[in-house]
XYZ file of C-alpha atoms in Angstrom:
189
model
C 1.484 -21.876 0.241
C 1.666 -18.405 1.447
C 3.699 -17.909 4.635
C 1.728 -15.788 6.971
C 3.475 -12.802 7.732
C 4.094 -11.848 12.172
C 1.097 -9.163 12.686
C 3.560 -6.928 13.389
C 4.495 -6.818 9.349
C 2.792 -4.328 7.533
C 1.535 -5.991 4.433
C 2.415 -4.453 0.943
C -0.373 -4.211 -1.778
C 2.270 -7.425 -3.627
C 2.087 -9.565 -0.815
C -2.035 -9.384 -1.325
C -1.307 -10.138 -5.180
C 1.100 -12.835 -4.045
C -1.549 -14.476 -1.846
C -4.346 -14.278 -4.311
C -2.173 -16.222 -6.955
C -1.327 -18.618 -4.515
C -5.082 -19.083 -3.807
C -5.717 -19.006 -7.646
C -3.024 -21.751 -8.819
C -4.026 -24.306 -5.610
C -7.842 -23.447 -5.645
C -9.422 -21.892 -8.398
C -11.149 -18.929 -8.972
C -13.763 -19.465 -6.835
C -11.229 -19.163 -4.050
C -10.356 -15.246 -4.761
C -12.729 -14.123 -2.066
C -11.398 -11.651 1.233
C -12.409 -14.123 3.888
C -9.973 -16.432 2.060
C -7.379 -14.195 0.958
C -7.539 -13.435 4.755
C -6.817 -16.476 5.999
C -4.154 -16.977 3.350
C -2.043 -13.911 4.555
C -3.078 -14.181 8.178
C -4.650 -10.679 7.976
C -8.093 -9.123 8.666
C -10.683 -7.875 6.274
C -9.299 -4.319 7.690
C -6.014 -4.559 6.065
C -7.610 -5.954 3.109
C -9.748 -2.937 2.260
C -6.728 -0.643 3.096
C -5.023 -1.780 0.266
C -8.013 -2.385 -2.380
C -11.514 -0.743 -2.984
C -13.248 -3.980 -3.068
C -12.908 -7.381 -5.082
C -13.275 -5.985 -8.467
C -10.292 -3.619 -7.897
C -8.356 -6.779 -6.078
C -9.038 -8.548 -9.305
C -8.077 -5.806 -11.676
C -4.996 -5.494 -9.852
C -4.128 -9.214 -10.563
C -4.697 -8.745 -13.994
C -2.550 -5.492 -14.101
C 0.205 -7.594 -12.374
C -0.058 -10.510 -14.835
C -0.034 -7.786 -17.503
C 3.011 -6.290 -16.125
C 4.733 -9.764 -16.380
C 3.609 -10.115 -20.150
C 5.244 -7.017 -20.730
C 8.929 -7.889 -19.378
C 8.161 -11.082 -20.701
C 7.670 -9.854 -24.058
C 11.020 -7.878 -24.034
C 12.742 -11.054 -22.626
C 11.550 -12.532 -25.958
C 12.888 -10.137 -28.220
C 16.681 -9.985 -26.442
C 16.403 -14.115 -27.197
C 15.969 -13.527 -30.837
C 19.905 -12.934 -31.038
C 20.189 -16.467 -29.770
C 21.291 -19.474 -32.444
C 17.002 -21.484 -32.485
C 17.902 -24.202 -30.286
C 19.559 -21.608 -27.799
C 16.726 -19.501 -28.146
C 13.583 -22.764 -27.384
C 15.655 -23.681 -25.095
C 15.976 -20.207 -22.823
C 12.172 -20.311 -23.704
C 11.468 -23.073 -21.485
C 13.747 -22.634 -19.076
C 12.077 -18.973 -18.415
C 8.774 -20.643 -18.557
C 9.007 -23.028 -15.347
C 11.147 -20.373 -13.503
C 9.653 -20.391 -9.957
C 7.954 -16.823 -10.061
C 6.525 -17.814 -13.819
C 5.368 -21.429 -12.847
C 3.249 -19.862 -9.845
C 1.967 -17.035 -12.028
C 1.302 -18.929 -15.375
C -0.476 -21.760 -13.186
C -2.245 -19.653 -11.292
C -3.883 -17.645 -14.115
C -4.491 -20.307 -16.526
C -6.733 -22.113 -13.323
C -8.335 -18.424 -13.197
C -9.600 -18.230 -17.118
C -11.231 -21.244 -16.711
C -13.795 -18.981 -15.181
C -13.246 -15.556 -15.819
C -13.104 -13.482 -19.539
C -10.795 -11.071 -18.502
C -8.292 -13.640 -17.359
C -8.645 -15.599 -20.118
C -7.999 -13.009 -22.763
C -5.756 -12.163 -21.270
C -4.295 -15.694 -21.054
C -5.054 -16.207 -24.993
C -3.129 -12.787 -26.042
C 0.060 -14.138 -24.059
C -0.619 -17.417 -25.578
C -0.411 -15.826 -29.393
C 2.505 -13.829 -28.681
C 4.434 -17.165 -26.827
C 3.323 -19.418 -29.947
C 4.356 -16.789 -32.637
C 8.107 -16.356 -31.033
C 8.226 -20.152 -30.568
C 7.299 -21.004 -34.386
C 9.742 -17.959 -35.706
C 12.857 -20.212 -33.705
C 11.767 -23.420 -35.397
C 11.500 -21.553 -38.607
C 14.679 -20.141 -38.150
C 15.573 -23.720 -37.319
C 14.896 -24.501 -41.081
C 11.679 -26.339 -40.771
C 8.543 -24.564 -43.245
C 6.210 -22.263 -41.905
C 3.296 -25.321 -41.532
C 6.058 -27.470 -39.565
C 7.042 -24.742 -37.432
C 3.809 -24.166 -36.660
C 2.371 -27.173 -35.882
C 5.659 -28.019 -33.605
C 5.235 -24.571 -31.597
C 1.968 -25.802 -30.986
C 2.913 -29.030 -29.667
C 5.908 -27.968 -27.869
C 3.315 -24.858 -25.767
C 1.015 -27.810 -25.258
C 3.209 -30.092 -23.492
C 4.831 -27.297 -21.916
C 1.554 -25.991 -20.573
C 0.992 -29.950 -19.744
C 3.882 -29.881 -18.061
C 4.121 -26.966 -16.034
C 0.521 -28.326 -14.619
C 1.624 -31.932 -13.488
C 4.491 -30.258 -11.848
C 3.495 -30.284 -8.126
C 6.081 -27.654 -7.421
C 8.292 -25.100 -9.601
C 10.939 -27.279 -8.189
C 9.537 -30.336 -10.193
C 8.898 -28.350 -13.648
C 12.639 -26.911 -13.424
C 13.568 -30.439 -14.284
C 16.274 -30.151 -17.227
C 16.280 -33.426 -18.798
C 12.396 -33.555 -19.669
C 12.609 -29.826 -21.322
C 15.582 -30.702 -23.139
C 14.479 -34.431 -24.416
C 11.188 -32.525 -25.713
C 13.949 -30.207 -27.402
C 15.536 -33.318 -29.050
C 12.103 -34.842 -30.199
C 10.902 -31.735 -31.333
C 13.921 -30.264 -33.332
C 14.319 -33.919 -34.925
C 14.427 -34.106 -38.812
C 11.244 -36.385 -40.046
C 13.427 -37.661 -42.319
């Protein structure tokens, strides 16, 4: 949860965002209203509307923010491509339940459920993720098929993962994300 900020504090247009993805990821969608976002910050509809137009630009601005993180997440993806496979899947998980990425990712997965811009937004991440994920086990030596089908499973129960994880604290647990590693990079043979 949000802390609420003395009155004093002049909120920042990010401290909005941060509240709204707080109210996303422990509410829904159906949450992202001012009156709520209010409450969440401990601010007035005043300061609200000083910041955004109305709800459509609030919302556009939480997509532009997610979109922002795709975009520095998508660089962070091509510096790990140096990285040995196993290196590289597992700096990929490790980034993914990072406290700042479990809240976002969390937050705007629960948001897609009901909105098309959120979720195709969601879905183009998705492709991107999945692609760099089957390159490291094909890189790992498994076939094309095999390293597709195991960067499928391995998003899944990440994405599985990340959402039975009552805290970022939780889904920062090493030894799950690594034994997934192990299971996952294991020869069939």
């Amino acid at each position: 949860m949000t802390a609420q900020k003395p009155p004093s504090t002049r909120l920042s247009v990010n401290d909005w965002l941060q509240a709204g993805y707080t109210l996303l990821a422990e509410q829904g969608g159906r949450a992202l209203k001012v009156e709520s976002l209010c409450q969440q910050i401990g601010a007035t509809r005043g300061s609200f509307y000083w910041h955004f137009e109305d709800m459509d630009s609030y919302r556009a601005a939480l997509v532009e923010t997610w979109n922002a993180f795709l975009a520095r997440d998508r660089q962070s993806l091509e510096s790990l491509d140096a990285l040995p496979p196993r290196e590289r899947l597992s700096a990929m998980m490790t980034t993914l339940v990072s406290p700042q990425h479990w809240m976002l990712e969390r937050a705007m997965r629960e948001w897609a459920r009901t909105d098309p811009i959120a979720a195709e937004n969601v879905r183009q991440a998705d492709r991107l993720l999945l692609r760099a994920v089957a390159k490291a086990y094909c890189d790992y030596g498994f076939s094309p098929e095999d390293a597709r089908l195991r960067a499928e499973l391995t998003f899944a129960a990440g994405i599985g993962l990340l959402h039975l994880a009552g805290s970022a604290a939780q889904a920062q647990r090493v030894a799950p994300q690594q034994r997934l590693l192990e299971l996952m990079l294991a020869d069939p043979t």
